PDB file of C-alpha atoms in Angstrom:
ATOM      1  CA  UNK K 815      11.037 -17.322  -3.418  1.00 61.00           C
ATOM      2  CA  UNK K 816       9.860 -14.094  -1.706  1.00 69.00           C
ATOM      3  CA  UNK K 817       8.045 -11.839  -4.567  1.00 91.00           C
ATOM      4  CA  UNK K 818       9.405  -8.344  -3.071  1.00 95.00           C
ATOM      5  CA  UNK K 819      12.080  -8.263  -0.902  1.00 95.00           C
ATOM      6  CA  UNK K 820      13.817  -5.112   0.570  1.00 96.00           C
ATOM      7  CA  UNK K 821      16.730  -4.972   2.538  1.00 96.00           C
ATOM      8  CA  UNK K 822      18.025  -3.838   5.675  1.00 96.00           C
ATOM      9  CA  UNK K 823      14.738  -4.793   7.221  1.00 95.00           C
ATOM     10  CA  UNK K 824      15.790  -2.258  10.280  1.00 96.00           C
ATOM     11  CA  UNK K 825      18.049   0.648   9.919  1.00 97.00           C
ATOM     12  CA  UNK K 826      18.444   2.733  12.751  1.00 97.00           C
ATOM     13  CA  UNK K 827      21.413   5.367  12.330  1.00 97.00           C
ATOM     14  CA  UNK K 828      22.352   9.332  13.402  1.00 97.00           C
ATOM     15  CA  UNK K 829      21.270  12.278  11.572  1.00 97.00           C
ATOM     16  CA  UNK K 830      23.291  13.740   9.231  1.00 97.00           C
ATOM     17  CA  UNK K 831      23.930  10.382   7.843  1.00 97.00           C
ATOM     18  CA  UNK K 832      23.413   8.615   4.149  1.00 97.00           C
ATOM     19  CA  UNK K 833      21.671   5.231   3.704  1.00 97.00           C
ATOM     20  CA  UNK K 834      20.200   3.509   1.193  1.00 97.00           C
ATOM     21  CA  UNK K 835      17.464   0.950   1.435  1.00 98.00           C
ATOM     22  CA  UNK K 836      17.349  -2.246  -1.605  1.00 97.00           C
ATOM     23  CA  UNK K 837      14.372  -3.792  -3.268  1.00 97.00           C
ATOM     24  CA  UNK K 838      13.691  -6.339  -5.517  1.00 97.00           C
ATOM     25  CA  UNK K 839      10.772  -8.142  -7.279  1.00 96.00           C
ATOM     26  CA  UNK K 840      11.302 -11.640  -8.971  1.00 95.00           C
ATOM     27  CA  UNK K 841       7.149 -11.403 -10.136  1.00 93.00           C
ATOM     28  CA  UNK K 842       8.460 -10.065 -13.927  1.00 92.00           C
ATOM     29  CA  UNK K 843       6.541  -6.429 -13.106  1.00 91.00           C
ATOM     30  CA  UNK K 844       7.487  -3.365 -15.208  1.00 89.00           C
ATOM     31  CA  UNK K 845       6.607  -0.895 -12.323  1.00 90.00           C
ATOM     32  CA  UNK K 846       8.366  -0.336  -8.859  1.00 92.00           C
ATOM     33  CA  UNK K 847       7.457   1.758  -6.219  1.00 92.00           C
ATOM     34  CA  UNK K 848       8.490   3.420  -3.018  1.00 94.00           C
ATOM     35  CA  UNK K 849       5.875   4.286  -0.086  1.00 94.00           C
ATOM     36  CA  UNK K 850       6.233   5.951   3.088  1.00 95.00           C
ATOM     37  CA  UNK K 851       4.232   5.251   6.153  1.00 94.00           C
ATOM     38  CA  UNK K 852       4.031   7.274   8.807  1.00 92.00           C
ATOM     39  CA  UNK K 853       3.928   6.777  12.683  1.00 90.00           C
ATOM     40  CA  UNK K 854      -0.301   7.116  12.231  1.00 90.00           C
ATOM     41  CA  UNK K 855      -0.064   4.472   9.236  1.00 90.00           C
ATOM     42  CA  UNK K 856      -0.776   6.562   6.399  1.00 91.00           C
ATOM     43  CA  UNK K 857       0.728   5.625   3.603  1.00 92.00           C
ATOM     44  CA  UNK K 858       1.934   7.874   1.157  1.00 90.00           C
ATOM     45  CA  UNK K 859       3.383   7.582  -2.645  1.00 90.00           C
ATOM     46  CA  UNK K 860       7.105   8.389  -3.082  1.00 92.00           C
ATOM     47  CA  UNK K 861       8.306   7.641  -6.231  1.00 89.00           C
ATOM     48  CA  UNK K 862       7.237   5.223  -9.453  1.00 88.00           C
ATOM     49  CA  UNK K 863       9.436   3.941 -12.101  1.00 87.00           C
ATOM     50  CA  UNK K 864       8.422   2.269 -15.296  1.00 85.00           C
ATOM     51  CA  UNK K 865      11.193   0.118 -17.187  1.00 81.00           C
ATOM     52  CA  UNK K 866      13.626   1.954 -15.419  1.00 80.00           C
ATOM     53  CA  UNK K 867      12.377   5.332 -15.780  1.00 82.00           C
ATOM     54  CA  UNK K 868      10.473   7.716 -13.239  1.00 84.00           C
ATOM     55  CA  UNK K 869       7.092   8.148 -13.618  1.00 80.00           C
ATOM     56  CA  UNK K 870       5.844   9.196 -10.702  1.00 77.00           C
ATOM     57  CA  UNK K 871       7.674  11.935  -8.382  1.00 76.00           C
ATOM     58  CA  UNK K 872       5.666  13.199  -5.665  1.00 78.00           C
ATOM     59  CA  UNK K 873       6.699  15.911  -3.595  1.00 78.00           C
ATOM     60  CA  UNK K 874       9.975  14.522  -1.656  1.00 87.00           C
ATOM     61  CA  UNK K 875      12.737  16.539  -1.001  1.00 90.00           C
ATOM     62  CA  UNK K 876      15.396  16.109  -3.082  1.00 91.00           C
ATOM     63  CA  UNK K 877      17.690  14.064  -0.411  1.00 95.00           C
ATOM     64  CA  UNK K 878      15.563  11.133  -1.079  1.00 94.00           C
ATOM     65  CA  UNK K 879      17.297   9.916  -4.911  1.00 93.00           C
ATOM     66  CA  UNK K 880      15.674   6.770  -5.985  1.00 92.00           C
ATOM     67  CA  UNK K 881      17.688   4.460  -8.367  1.00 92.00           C
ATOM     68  CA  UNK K 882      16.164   1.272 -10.891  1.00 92.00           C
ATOM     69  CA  UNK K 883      19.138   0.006 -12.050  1.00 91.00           C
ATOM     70  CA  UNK K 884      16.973  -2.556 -13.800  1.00 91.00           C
ATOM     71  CA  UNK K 885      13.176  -3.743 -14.155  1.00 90.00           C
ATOM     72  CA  UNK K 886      13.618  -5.861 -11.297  1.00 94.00           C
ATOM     73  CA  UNK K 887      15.549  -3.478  -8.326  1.00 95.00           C
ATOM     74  CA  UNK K 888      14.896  -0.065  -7.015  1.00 95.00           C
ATOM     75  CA  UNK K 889      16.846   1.220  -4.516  1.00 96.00           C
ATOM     76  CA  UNK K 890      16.101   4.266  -2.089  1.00 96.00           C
ATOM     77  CA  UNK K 891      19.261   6.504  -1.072  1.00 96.00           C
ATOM     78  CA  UNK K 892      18.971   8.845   1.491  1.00 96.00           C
ATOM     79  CA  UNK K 893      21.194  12.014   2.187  1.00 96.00           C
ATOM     80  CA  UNK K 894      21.464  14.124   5.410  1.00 97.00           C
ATOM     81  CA  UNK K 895      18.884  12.182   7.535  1.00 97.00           C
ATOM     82  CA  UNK K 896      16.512  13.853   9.569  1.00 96.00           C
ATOM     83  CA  UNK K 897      14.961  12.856  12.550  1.00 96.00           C
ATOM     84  CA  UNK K 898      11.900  13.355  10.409  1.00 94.00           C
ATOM     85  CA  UNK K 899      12.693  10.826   8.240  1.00 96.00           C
ATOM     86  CA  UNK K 900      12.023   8.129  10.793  1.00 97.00           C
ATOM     87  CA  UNK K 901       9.594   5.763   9.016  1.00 96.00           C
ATOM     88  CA  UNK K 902       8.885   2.171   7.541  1.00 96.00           C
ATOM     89  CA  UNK K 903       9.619   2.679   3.909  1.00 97.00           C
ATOM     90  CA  UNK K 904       7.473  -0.091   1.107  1.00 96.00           C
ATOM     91  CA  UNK K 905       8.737  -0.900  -1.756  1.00 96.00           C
ATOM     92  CA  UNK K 906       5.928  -2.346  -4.217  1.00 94.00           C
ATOM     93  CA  UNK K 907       5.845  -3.580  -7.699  1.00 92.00           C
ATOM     94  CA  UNK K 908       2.797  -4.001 -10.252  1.00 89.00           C
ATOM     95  CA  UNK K 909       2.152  -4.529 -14.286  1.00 84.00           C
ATOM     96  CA  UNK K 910       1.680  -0.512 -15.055  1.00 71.00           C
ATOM     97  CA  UNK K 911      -1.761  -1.113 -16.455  1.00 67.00           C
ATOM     98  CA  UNK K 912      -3.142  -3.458 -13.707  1.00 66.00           C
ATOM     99  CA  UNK K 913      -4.659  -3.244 -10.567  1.00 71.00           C
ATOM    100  CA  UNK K 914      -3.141  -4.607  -7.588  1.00 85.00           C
ATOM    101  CA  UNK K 915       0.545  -3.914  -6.624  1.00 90.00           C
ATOM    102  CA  UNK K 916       2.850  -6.132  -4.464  1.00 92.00           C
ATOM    103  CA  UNK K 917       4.420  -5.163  -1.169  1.00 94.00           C
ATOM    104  CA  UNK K 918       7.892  -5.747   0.321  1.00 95.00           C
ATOM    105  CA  UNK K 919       8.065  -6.419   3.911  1.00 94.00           C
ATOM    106  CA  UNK K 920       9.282  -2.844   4.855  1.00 95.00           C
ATOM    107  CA  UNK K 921      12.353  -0.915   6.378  1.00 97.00           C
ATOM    108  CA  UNK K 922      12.200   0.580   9.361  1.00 96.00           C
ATOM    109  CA  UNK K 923      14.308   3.557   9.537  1.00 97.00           C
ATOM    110  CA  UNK K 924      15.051   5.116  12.852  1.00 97.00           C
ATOM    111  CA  UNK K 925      16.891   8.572  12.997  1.00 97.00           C
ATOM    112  CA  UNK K 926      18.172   9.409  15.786  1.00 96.00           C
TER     113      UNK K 926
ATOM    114  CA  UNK R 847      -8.305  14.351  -8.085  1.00 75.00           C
ATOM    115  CA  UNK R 848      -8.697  10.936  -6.127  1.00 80.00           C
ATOM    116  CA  UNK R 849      -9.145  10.046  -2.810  1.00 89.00           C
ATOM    117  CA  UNK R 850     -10.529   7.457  -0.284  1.00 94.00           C
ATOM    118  CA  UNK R 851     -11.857   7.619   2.895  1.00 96.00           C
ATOM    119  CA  UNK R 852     -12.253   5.109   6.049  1.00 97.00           C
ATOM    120  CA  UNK R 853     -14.359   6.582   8.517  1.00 96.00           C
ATOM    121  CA  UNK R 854     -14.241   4.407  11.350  1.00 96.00           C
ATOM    122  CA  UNK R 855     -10.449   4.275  12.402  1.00 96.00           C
ATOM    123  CA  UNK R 856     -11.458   0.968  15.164  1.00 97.00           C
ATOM    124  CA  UNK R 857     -13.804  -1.499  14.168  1.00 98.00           C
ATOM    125  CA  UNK R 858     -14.328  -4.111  17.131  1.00 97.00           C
ATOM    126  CA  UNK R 859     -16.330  -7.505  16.935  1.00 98.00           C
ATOM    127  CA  UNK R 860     -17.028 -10.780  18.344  1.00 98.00           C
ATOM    128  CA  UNK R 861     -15.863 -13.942  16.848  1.00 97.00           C
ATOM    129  CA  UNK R 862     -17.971 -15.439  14.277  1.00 97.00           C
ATOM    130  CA  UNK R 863     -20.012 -12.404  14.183  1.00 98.00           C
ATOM    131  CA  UNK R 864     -20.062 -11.143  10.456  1.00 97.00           C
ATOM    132  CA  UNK R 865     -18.254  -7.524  10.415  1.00 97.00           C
ATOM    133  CA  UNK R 866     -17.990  -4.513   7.870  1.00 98.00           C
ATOM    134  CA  UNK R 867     -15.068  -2.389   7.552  1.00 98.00           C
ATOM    135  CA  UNK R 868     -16.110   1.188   5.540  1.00 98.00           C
ATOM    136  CA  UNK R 869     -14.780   2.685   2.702  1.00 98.00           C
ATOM    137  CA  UNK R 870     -16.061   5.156   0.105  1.00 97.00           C
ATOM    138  CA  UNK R 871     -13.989   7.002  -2.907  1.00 95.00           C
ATOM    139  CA  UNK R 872     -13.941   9.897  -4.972  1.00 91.00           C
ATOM    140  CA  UNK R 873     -13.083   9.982  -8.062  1.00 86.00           C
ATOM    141  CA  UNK R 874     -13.511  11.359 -11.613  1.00 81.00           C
ATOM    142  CA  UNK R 875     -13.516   8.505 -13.955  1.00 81.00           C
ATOM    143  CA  UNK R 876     -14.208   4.760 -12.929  1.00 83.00           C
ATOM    144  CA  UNK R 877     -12.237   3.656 -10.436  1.00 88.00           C
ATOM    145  CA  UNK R 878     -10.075   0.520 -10.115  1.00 90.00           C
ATOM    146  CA  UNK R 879     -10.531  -0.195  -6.420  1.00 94.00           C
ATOM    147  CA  UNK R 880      -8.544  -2.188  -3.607  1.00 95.00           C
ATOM    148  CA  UNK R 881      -8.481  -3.431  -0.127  1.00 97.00           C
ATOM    149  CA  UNK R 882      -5.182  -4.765   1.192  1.00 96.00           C
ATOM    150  CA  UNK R 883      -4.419  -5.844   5.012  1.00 97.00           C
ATOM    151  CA  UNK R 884      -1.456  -5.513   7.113  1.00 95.00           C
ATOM    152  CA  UNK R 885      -0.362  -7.701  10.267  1.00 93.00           C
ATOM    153  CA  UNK R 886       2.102  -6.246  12.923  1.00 88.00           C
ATOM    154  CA  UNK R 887       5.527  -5.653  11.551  1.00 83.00           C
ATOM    155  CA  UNK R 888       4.533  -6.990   8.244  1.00 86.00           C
ATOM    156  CA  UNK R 889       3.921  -5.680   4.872  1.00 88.00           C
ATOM    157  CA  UNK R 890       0.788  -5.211   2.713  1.00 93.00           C
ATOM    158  CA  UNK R 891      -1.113  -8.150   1.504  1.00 94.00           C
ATOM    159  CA  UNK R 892      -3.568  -7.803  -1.495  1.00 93.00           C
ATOM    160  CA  UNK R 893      -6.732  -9.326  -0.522  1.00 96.00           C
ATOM    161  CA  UNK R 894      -9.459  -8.268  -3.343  1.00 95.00           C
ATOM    162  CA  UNK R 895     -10.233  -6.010  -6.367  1.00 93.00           C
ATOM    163  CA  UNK R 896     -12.962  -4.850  -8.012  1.00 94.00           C
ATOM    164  CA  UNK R 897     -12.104  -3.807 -11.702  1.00 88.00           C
ATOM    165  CA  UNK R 898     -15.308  -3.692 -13.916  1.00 87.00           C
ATOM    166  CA  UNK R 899     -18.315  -6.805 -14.152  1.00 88.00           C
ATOM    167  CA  UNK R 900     -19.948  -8.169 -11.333  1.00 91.00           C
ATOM    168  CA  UNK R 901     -20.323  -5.805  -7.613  1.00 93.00           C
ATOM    169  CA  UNK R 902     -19.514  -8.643  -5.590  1.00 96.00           C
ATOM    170  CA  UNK R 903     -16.104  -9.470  -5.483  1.00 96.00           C
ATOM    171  CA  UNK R 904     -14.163 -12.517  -3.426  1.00 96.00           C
ATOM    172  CA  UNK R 905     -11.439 -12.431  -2.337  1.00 94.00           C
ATOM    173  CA  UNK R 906      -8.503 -14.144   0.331  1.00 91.00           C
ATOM    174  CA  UNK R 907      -9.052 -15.536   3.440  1.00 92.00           C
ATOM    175  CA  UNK R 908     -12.920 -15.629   3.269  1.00 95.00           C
ATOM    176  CA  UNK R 909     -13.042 -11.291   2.544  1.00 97.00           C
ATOM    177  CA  UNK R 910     -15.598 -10.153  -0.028  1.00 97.00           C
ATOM    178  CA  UNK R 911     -16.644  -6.407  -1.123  1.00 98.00           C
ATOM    179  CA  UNK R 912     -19.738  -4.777  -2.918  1.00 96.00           C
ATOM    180  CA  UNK R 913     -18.458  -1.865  -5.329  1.00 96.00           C
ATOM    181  CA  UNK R 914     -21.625   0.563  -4.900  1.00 95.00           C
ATOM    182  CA  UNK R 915     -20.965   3.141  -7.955  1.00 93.00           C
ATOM    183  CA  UNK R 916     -24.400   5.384  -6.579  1.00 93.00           C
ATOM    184  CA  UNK R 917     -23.396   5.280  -3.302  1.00 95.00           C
ATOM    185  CA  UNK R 918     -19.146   5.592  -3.883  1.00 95.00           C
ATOM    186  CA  UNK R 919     -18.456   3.007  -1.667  1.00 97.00           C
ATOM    187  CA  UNK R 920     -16.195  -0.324  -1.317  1.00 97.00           C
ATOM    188  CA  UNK R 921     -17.324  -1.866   2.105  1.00 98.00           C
ATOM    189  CA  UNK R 922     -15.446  -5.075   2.537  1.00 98.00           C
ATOM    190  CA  UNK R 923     -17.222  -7.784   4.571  1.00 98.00           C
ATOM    191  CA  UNK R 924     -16.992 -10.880   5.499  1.00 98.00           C
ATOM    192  CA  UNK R 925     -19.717 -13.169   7.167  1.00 97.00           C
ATOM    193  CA  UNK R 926     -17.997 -14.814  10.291  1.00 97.00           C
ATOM    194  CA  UNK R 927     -14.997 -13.089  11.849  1.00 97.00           C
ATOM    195  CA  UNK R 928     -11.738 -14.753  12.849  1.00 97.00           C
ATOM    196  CA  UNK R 929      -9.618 -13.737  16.247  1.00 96.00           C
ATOM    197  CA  UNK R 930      -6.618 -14.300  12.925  1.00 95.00           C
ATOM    198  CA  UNK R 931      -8.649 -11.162  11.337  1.00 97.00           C
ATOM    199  CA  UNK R 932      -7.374  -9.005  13.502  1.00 97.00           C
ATOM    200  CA  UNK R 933      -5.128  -6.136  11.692  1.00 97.00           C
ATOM    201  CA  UNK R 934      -4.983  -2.528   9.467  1.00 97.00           C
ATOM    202  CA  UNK R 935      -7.031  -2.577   6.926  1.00 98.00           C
ATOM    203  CA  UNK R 936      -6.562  -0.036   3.488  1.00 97.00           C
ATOM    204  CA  UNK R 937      -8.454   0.464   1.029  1.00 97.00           C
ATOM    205  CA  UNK R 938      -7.003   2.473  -2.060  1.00 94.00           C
ATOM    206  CA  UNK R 939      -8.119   3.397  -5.076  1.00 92.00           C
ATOM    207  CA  UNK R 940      -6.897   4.358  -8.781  1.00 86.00           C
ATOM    208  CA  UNK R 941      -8.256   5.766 -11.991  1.00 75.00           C
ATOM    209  CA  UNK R 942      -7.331   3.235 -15.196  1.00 69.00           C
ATOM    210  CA  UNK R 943      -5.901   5.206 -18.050  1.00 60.00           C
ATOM    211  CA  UNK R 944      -5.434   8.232 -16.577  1.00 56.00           C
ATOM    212  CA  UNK R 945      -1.817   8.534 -17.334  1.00 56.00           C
ATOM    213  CA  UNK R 946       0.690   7.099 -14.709  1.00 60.00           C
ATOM    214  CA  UNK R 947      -1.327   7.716 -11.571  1.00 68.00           C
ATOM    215  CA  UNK R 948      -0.592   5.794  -8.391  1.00 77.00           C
ATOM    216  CA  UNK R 949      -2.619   4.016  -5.619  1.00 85.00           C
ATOM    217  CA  UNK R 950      -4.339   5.822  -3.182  1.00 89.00           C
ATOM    218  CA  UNK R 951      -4.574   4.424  -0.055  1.00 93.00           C
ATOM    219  CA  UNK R 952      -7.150   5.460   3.184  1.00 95.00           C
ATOM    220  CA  UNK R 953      -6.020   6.057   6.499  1.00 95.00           C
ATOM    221  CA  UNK R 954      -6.541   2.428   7.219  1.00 96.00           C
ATOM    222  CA  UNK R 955      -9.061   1.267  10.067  1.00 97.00           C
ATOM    223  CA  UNK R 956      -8.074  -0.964  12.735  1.00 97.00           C
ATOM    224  CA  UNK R 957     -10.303  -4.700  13.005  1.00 97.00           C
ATOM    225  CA  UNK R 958      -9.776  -6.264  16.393  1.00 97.00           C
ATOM    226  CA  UNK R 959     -11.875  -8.967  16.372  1.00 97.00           C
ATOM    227  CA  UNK R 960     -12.247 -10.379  20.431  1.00 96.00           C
ATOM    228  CA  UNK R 961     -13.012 -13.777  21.190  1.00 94.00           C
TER     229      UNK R 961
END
């Protein structure tokens, strides 16, 4: 009964490639997120949606096209990797109004 | 606009020696503020919040934190430290009704706690 899940867990693929990366959250939130963290750790804010629309769309160039497909998924999809790209990527989820949000276990993406 | 800082980017200490991990914030309104921990190869566990009432706030696995408005600071503590403590610490903050504004998380400091 995991609370966020994400799939793949590891991705490792070539440039020039698409991917996409899978979340879910089974904790009834109304807000999904994607993070990016870095090889130092820092974590950074991708993208928000709210019910299914975007909220929050922080500067990401415009090969990374998240999806919600519902309140409870929002996928990642990647075009053209770079090896820049390389990364663990978060998904989280939270009520829009409270506090604390909830993390997925991460996908590490590996460009090579 | 908001932002957190962790100055220390190690924090090293014995077993059952009480330890501090640092974190102050800057931000315009009153803040909604976190710490969250993260194990090798794992993802982000909430451990604590403080929201509005009482400066002291407890929270998992024995972690507490004392929200200092004067001083803008969020140190969490916690009075005897575990070898199991040992991971990345973030703290993050956000401003409450400031439209759709997301977490924002420090640079995370390191806890290696030796026994």
């Amino acid at each position: 009964d995991t609370a966020v899940s994400q799939t793949p867990k590891y991705l490792v693929t070539q440039m020039g490639n698409d991917k996409s990366i899978k979340c879910e959250q089974n904790l009834g939130h109304d807000t999904m997120y994607w993070y990016k963290q870095d090889s130092k750790k820092f974590l950074k804010i991708m993208f928000s949606y709210n019910n299914k629309e975007l909220i929050i769309n922080e500067t990401v160039p415009n090969r990374f096209s998240p999806k919600s497909p519902d309140k409870a998924h929002l996928n990642l999809h990647i075009n053209s990797l770079e090896l820049g790209d390389s990364a663990v990527y978060f998904c989280a989820s939270s009520h829009i109004r409270a506090g604390e949000q909830y993390f997925g276990p991460g996908t590490r993406l590996t460009v090579t | 606009a908001q932002s957190v800082a962790q100055p220390e980017d190690q924090v090293n200490v014995a077993e059952g020696n009480p330890l501090t991990v640092k974190c102050t914030y800057s931000v315009s309104g009153n803040p909604y503020l976190f710490w969250y921990v993260q194990y090798p190869n794992r993802g982000l566990q909430f451990l604590l919040k403080y929201i509005t009432g009482d400066n002291l706030v407890k929270g998992s696995y024995g972690f507490e934190a004392e929200f200092n408005k004067s001083q803008t600071s969020f140190h969490l503590k916690k009075p005897s430290a575990l070898v199991s403590d040992s991971a990345l610490y973030f703290c993050a903050v956000r401003v409450p009704n400031s439209g759709n504004t997301p977490l924002v998380f420090g640079k995370g400091t390191r806890l290696s706690v030796i026994a």
